[in-house]
Short mmCIF file of C-alpha atoms in Angstrom, two decimals:
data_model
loop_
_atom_site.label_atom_id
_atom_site.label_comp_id
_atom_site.label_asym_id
_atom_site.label_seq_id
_atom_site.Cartn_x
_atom_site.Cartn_y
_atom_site.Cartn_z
CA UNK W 5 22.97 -51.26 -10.71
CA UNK W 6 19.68 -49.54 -9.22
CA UNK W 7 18.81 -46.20 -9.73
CA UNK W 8 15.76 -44.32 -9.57
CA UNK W 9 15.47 -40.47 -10.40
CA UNK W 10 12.64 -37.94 -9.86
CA UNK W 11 13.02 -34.47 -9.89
CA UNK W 12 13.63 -32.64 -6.34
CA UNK W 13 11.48 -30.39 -6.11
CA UNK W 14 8.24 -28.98 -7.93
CA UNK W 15 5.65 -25.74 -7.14
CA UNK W 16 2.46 -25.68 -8.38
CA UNK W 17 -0.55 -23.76 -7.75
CA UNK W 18 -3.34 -24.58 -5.42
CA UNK W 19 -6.86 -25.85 -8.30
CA UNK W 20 -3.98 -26.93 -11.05
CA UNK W 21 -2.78 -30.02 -12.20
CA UNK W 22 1.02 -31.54 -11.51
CA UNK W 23 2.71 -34.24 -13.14
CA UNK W 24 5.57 -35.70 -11.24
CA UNK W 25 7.84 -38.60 -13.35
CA UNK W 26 10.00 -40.82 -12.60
CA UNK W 27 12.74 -42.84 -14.01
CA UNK W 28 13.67 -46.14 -13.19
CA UNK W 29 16.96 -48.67 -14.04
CA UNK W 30 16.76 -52.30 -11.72
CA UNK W 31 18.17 -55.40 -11.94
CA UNK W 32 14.39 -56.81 -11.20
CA UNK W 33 10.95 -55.28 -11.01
CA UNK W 34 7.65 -56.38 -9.39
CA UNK W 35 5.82 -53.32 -9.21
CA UNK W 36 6.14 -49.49 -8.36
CA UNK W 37 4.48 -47.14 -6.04
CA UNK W 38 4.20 -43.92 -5.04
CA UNK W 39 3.84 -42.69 -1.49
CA UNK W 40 3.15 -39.38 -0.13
CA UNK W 41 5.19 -38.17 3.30
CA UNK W 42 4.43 -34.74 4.64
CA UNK W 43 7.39 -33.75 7.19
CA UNK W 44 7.96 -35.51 9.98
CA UNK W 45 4.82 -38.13 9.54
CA UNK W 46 5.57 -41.74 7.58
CA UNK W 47 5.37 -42.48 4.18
CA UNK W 48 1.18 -42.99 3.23
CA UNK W 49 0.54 -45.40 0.11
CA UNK W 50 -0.87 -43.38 -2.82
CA UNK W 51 -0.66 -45.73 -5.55
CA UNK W 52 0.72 -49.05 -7.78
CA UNK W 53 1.31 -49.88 -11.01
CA UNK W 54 2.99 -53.44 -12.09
CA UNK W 55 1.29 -53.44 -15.63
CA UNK W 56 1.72 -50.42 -18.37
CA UNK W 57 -1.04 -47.96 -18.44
CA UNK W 58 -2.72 -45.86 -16.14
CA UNK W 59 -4.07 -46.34 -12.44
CA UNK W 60 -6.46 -43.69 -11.62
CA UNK W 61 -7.73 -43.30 -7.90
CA UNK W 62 -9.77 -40.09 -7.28
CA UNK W 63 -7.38 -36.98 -7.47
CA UNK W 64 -4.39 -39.22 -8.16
CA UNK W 65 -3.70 -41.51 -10.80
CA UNK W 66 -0.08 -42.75 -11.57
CA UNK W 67 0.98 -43.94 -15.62
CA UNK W 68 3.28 -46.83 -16.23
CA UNK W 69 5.56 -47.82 -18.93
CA UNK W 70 7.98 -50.91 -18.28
CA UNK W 71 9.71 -51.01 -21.36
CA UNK W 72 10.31 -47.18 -20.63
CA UNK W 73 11.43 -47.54 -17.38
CA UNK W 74 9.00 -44.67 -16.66
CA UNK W 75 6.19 -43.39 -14.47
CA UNK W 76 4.63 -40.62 -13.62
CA UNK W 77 1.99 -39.11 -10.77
CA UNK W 78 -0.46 -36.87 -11.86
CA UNK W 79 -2.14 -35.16 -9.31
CA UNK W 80 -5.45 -33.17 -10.32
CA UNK W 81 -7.28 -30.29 -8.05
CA UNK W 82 -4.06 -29.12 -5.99
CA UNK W 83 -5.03 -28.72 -2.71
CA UNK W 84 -2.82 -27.02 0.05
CA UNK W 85 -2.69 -29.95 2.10
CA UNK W 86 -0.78 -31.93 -1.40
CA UNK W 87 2.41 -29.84 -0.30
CA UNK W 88 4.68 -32.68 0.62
CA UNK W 89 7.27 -34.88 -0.24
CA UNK W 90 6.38 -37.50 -3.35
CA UNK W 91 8.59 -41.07 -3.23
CA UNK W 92 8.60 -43.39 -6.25
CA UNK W 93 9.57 -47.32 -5.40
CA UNK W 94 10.78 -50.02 -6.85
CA UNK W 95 10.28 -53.39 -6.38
CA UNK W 96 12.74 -56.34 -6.07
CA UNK W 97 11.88 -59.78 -7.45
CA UNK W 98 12.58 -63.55 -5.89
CA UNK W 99 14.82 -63.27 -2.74
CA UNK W 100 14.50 -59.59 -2.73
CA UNK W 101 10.61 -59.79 -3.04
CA UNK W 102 10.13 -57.61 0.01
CA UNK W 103 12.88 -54.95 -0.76
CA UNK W 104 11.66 -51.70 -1.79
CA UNK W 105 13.99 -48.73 -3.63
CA UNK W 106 13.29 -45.65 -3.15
CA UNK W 107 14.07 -42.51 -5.43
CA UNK W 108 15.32 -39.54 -3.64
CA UNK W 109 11.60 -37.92 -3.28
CA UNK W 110 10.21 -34.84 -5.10
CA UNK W 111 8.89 -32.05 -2.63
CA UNK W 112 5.77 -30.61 -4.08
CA UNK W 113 5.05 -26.49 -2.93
CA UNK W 114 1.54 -25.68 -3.96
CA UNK W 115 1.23 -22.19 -3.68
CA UNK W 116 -2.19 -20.25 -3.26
CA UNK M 13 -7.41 -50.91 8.76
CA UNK M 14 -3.59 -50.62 7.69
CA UNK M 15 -2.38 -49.39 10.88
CA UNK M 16 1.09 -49.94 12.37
CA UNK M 17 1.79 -48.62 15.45
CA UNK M 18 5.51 -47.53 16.58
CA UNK M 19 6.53 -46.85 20.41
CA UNK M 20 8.37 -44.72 21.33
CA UNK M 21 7.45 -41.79 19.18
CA UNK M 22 10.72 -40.12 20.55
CA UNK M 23 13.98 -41.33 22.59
CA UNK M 24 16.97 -39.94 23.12
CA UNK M 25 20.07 -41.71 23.98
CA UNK M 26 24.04 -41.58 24.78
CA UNK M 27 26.16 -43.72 22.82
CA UNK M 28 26.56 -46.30 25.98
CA UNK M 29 23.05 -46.72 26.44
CA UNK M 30 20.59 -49.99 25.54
CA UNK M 31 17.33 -49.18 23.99
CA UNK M 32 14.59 -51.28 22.05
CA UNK M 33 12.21 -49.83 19.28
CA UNK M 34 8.82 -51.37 19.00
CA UNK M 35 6.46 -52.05 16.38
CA UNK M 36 3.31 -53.39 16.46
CA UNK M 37 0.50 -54.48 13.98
CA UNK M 38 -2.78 -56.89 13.71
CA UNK M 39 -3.42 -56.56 9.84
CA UNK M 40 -2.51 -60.61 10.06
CA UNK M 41 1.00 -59.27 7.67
CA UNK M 42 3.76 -61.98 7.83
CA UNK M 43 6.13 -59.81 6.30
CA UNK M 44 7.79 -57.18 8.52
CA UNK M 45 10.51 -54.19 8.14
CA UNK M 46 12.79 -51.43 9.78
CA UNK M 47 13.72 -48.00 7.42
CA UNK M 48 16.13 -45.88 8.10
CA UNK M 49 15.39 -42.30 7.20
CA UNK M 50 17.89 -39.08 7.96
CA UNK M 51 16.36 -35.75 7.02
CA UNK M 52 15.73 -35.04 3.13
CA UNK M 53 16.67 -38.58 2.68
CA UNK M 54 14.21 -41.41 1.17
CA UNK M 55 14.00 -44.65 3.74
CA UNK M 56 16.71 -47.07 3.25
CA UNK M 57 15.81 -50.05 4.21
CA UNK M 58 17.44 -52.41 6.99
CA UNK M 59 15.92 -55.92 7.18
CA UNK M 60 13.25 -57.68 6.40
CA UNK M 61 11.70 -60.68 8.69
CA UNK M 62 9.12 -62.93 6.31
CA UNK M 63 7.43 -65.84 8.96
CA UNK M 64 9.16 -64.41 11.42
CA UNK M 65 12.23 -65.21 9.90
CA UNK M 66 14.99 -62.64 8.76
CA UNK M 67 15.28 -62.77 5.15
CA UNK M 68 17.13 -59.86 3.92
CA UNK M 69 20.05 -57.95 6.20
CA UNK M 70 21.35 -54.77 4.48
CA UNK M 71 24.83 -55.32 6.04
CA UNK M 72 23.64 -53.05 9.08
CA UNK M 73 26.19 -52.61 11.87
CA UNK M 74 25.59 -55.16 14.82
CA UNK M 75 24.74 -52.43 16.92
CA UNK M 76 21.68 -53.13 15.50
CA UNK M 77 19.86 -56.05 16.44
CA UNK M 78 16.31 -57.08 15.08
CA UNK M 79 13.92 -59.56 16.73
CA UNK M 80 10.82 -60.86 15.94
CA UNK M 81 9.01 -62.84 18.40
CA UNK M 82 5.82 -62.89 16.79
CA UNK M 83 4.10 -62.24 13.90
CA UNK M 84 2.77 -59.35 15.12
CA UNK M 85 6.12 -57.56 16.62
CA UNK M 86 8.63 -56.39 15.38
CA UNK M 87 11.60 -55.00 17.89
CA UNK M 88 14.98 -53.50 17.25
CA UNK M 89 17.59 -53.49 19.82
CA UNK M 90 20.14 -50.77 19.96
CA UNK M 91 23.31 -50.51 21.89
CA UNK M 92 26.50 -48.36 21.28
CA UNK M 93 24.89 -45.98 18.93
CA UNK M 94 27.43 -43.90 17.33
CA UNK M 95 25.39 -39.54 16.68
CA UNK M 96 25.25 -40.53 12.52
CA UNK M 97 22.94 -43.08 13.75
CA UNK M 98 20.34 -40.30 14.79
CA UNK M 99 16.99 -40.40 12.47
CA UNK M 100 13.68 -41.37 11.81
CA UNK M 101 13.22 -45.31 12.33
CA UNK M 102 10.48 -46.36 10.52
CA UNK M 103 8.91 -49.68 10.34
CA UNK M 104 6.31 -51.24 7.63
CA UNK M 105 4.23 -54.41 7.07
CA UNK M 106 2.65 -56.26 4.18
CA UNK M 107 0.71 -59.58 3.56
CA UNK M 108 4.21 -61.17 2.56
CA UNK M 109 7.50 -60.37 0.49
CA UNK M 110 6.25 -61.37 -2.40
CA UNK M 111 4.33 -59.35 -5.20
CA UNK M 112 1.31 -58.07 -6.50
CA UNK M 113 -1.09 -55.71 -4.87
CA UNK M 114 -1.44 -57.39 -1.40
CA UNK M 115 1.61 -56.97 -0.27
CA UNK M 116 1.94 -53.02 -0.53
CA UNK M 117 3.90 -52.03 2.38
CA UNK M 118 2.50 -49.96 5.49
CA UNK M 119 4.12 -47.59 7.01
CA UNK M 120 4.49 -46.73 11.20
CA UNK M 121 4.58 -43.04 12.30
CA UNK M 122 8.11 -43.87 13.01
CA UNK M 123 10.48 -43.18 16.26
CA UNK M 124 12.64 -40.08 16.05
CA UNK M 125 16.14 -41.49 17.52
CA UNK M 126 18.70 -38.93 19.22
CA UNK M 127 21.75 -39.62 19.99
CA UNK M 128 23.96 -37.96 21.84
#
């Protein structure tokens, strides 16, 4: 089966630092990302990881462990505008190359 | 540029009514897709249209019917929408369906869908 698990919700306050993880069990995998989706707009590509270690892009960088099944999003500086909801994917592999799996989404409060 | 565009931003319809979504893009993608997305709710995907070509169909209802008719369109027909099919229809492109970096998937703003 597929399954992907992140937690549903996290606050954190505006200057700190958040980790948000995520767990992953697929029948194939060729890469994960995270996206960020405030309400109501689309999903905005933060990040990808198809090889362990970690991927760091400015205030984001996002850890990956394959044999774990496990990644993470680290997000440094909170800013107000970060509030939003955080989606780890999963990748298929062969004839479901273009099919992404989505967790459930973590919504991230960061309070002043 | 990794812009999609989606028209119409809203629509509202009654369950005997015909209506198309549009999407649109000019990255050069070949790989094209429609989410499904109800409130609180990750996107589930629908299909998938590689070349212009459907290649995956998530068992959607035939009330739903994808086209392609280029490579940079994307349309999806809907006609005797049931209310549970009210959400956020959201469609993405990427270089192809394979792997690696390139073919990261970009999202539309998405067409709120009512029906009544």
């Amino acid at each position: 089966g597929q399954n992907i698990d992140q937690p549903t919700e996290m606050t954190a306050t505006e200057g700190a630092i958040v980790q948000i993880n995520c767990t992953y069990q697929t029948s194939g995998f060729n890469g994960l990302f995270w996206y960020q989706q405030h309400a109501g707009e689309a999903p905005t590509f933060l990040s990808y990881n198809v090889l362990d270690g970690l991927e760091e892009k400015g205030r984001f960088s996002s850890f990956l462990s394959r044999s774990k099944g496990y990644s993470y999003l680290l997000l440094k500086e909170l800013q107000m505008k970060d509030s939003a909801s955080y989606l780890c994917a999963v990748r298929g592999r062969g004839n479901q190359g273009g099919k992404l799996i989505f967790g459930q989404g973590t919504e991230l409060s960061v309070k002043p | 540029d990794t812009e999609v565009t989606q028209t119409p931003k809203h629509l509202v319809m009654g369950m005997t009514n015909k209506k198309s979504l549009k999407c649109e893009q000019h990255m050069g993608h070949r790989a094209m897709y429609w989410y499904k997305q109800k409130a609180k709710k990750p996107p589930e995907l629908m299909f998938v249209y590689s070349y212009e070509k459907l290649s995956i169909n998530e068992s959607v209802p035939s009330r739903f019917s994808p086209e392609c008719p280029n490579s940079s369109l994307l349309n999806l027909h809907l006609h005797a929408l049931q209310p549970e099919d009210s959400a956020l229809y959201l469609c993405a492109s990427s270089q192809s369906d394979g792997g690696g970096f390139i073919d990261t998937q970009y999202f539309g703003p998405g067409t709120r869908l009512t029906v009544l």
